[in-house]
mmCIF file of C-alpha atoms in Angstrom:
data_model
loop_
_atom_site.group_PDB
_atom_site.id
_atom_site.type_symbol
_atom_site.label_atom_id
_atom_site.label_comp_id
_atom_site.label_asym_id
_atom_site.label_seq_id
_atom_site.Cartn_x
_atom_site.Cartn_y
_atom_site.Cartn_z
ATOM 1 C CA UNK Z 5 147.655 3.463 -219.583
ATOM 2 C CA UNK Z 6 143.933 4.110 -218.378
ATOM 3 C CA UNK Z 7 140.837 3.865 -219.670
ATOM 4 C CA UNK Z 8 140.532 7.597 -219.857
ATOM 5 C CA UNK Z 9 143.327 7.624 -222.255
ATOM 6 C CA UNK Z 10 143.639 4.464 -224.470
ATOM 7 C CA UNK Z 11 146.883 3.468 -226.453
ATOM 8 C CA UNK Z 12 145.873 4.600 -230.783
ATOM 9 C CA UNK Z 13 145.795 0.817 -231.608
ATOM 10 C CA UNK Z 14 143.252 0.480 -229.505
ATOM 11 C CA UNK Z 15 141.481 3.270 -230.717
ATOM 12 C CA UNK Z 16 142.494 2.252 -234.428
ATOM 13 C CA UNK Z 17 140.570 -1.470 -234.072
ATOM 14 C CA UNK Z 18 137.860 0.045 -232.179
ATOM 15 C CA UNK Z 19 137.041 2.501 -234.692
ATOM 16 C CA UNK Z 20 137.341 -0.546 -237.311
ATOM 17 C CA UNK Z 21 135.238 -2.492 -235.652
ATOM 18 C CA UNK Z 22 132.483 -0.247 -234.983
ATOM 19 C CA UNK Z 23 132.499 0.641 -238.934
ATOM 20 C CA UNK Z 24 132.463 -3.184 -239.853
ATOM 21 C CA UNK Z 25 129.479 -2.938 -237.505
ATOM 22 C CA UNK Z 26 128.208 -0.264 -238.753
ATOM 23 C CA UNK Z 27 128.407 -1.018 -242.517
ATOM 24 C CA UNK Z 28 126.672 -4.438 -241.752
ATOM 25 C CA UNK Z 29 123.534 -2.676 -240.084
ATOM 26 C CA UNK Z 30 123.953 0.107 -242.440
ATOM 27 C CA UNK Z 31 123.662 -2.931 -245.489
ATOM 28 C CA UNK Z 32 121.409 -5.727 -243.817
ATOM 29 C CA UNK Z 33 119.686 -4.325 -240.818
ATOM 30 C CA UNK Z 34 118.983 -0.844 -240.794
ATOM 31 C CA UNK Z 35 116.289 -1.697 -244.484
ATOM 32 C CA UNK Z 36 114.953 -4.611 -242.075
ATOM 33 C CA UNK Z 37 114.395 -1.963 -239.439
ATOM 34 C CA UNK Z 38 113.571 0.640 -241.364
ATOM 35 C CA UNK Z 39 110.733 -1.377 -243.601
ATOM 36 C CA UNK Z 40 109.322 -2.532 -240.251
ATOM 37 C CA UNK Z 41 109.023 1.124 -239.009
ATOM 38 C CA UNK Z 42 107.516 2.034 -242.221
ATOM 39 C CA UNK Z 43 105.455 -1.447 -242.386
ATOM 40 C CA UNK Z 44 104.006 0.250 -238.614
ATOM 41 C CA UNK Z 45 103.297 3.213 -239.743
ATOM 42 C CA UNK Z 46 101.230 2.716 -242.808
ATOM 43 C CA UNK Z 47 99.035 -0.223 -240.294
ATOM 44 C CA UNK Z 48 98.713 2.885 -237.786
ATOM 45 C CA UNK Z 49 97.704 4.942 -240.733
ATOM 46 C CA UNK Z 50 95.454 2.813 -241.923
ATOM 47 C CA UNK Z 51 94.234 1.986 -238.916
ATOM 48 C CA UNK Z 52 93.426 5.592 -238.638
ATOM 49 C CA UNK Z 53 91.941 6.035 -241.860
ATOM 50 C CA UNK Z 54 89.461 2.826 -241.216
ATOM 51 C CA UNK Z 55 88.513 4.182 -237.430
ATOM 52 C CA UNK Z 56 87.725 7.977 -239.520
ATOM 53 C CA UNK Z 57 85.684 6.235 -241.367
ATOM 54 C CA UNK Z 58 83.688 3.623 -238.997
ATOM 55 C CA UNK Z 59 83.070 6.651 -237.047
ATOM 56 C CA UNK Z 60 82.019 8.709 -239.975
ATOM 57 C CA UNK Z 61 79.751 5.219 -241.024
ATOM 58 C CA UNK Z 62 78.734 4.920 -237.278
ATOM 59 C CA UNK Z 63 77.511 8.672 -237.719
ATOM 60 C CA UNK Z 64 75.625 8.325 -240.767
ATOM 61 C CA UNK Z 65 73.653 5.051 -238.964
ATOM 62 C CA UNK Z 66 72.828 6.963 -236.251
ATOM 63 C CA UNK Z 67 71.711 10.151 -238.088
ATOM 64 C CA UNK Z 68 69.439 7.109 -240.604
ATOM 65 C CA UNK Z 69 68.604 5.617 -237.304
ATOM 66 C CA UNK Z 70 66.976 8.610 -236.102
ATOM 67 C CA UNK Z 71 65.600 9.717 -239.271
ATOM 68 C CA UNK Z 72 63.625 6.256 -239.521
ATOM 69 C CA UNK Z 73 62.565 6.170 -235.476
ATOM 70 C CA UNK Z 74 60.828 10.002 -236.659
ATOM 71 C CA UNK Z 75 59.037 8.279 -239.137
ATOM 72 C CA UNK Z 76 58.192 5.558 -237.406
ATOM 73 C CA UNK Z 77 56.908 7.945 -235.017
ATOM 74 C CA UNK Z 78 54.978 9.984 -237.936
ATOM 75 C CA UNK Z 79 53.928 6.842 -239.345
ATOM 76 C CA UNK Z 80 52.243 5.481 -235.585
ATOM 77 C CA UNK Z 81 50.638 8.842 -234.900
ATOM 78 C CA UNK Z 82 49.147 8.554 -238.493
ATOM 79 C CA UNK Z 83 47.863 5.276 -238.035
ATOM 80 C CA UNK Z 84 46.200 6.421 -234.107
ATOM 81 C CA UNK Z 85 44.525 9.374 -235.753
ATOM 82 C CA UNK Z 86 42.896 7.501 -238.804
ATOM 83 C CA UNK Z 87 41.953 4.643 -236.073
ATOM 84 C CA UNK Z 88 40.200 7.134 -233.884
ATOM 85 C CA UNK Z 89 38.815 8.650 -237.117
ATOM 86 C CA UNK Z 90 37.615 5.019 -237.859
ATOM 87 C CA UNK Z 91 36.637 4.517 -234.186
ATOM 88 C CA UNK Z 92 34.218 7.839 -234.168
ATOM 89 C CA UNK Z 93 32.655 6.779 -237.262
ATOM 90 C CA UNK Z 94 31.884 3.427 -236.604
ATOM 91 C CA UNK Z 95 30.592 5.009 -233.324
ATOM 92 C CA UNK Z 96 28.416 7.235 -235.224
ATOM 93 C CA UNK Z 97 27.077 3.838 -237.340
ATOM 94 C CA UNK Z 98 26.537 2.319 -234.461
ATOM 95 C CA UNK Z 99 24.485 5.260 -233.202
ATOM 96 C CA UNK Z 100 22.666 6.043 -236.280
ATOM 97 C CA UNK Z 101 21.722 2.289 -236.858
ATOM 98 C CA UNK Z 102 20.520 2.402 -233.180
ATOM 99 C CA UNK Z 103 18.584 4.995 -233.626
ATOM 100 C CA UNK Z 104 16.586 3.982 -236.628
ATOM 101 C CA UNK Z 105 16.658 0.766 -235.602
ATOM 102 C CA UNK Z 106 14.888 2.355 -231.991
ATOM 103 C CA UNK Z 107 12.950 4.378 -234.091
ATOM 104 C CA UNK Z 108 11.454 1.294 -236.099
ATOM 105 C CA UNK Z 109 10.954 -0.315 -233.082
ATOM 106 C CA UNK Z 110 8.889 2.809 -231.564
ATOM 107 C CA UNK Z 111 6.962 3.155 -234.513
ATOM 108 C CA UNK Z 112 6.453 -0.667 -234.735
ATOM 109 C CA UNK Z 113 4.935 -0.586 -231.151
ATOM 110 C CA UNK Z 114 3.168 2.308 -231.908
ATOM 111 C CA UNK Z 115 1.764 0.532 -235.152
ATOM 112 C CA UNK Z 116 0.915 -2.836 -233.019
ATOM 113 C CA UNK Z 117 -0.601 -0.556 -229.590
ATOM 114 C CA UNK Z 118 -2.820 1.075 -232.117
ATOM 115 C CA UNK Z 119 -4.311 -2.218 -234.186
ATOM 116 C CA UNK Z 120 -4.705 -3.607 -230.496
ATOM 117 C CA UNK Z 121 -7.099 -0.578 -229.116
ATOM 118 C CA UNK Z 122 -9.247 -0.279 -232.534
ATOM 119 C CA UNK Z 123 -9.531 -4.388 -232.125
ATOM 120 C CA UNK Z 124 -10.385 -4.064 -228.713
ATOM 121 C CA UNK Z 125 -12.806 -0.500 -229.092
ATOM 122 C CA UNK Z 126 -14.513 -3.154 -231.844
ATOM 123 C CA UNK Z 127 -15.097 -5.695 -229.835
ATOM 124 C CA UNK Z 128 -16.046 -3.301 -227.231
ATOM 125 C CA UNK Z 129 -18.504 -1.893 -229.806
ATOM 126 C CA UNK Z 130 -19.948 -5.498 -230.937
ATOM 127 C CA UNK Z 131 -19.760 -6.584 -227.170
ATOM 128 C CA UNK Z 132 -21.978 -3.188 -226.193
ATOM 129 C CA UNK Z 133 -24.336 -3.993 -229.300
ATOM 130 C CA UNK Z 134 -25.088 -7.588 -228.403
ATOM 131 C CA UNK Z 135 -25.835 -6.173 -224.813
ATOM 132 C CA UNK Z 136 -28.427 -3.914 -226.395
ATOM 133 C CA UNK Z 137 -29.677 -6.325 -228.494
ATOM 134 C CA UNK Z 138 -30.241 -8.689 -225.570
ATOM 135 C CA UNK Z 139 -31.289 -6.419 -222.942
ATOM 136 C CA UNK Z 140 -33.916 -4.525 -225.937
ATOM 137 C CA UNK Z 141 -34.856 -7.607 -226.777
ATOM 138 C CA UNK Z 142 -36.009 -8.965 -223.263
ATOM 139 C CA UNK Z 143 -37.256 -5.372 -222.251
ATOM 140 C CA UNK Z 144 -39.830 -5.945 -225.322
ATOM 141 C CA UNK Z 145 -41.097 -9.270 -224.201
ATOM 142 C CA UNK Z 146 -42.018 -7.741 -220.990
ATOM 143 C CA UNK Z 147 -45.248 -5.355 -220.236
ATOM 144 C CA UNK Z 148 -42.992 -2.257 -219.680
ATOM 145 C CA UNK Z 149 -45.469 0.424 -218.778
ATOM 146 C CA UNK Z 150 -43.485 2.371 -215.862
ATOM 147 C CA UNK Z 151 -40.049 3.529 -216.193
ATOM 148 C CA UNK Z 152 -39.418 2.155 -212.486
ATOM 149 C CA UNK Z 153 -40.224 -1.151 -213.942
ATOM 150 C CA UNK Z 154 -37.772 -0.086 -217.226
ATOM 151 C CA UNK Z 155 -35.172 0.404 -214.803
ATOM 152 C CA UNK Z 156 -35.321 -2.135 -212.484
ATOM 153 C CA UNK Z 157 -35.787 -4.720 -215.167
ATOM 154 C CA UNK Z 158 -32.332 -3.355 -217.216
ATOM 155 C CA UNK Z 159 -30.694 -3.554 -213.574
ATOM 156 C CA UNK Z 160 -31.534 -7.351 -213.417
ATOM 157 C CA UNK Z 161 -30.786 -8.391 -216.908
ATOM 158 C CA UNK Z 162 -27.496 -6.263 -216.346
ATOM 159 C CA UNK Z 163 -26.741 -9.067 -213.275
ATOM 160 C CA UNK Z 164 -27.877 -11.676 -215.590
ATOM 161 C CA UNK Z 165 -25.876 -10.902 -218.526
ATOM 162 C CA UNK Z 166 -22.769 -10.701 -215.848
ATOM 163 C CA UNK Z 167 -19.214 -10.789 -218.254
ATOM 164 C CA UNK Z 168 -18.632 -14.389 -216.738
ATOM 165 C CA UNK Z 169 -22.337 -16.114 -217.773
ATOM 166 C CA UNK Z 170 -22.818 -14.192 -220.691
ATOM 167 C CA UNK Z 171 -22.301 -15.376 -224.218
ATOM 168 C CA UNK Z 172 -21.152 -13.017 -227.230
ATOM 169 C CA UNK Z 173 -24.365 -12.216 -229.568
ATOM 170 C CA UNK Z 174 -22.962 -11.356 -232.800
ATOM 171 C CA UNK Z 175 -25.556 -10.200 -235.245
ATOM 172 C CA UNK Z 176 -26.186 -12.265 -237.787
#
């Protein structure tokens, strides 16, 4: 015989011992198997379900992510404007107070100038009447008959009474 056609009690224990076989995987190893597919398949699954839902969780981040960066952004040009609001005013305090203060200032000079020339047209006056006084008073002690002699006589006491030898006459 060949191996193309074998003898029936070779086929007989053949076909015996492939259904021993086959009841033993069918009994103890084809659950184990089975189980261990199954087992896989729900970790795939879940595996699935978890990565649907980091993505959907990495989604929502990013769409709070973006939603606090705008308000951020909101929240800085918020804070720019009501610093340049606080910059112009304090600006316009500083100008103000400048101005009054420059204005106080003015007026103070003004004030101090004006108390300086009435002292000094005062003392002008008083210096001018003690010059009278003196020169009037010398003119009379003199025999003034002429005006020539008037004249030349006011000339010299003039020279006398020069700003450096003179001393203030103030009337009594």
């Amino acid at each position: 015989m060949g191996l193309l056609q074998p003898e029936s009690g070779l086929l007989f224990w053949m076909t015996l011992a492939f259904a021993v076989v086959l009841v033993v995987l069918a009994r103890y190893g084809f659950p184990v198997i089975v189980k261990a597919i199954e087992s896989r398949k729900e970790y795939i699954d879940s595996s699935l379900d978890a990565a649907r839902e980091a993505e959907q969780k990495c989604a929502t981040l990013e769409a709070r992510s973006r939603e606090i960066i705008n308000e951020a952004e909101v929240r800085r040009n918020e804070i720019l404007r009501e610093a340049d609001t606080e910059r112009k005013q304090i600006l316009a305090d500083a100008r103000q107070k400048a101005e009054s203060e420059g204005a106080r200032l003015l007026e103070k000079s003004r004030l101090q100038a004006e108390t300086e020339r009435t002292a000094i047209l005062a003392d002008a006056k008083r210096e001018i009447a003690a010059l009278a006084v003196a020169i009037t008073e010398r003119m009379l002690r003199q025999d003034l008959d002429n005006r020539e002699a008037q004249t030349q006589l006011a000339s010299r006491l003039m020279e006398e009474l020069d700003p450096k030898n003179r001393k203030t006459w103030t009337p009594d």
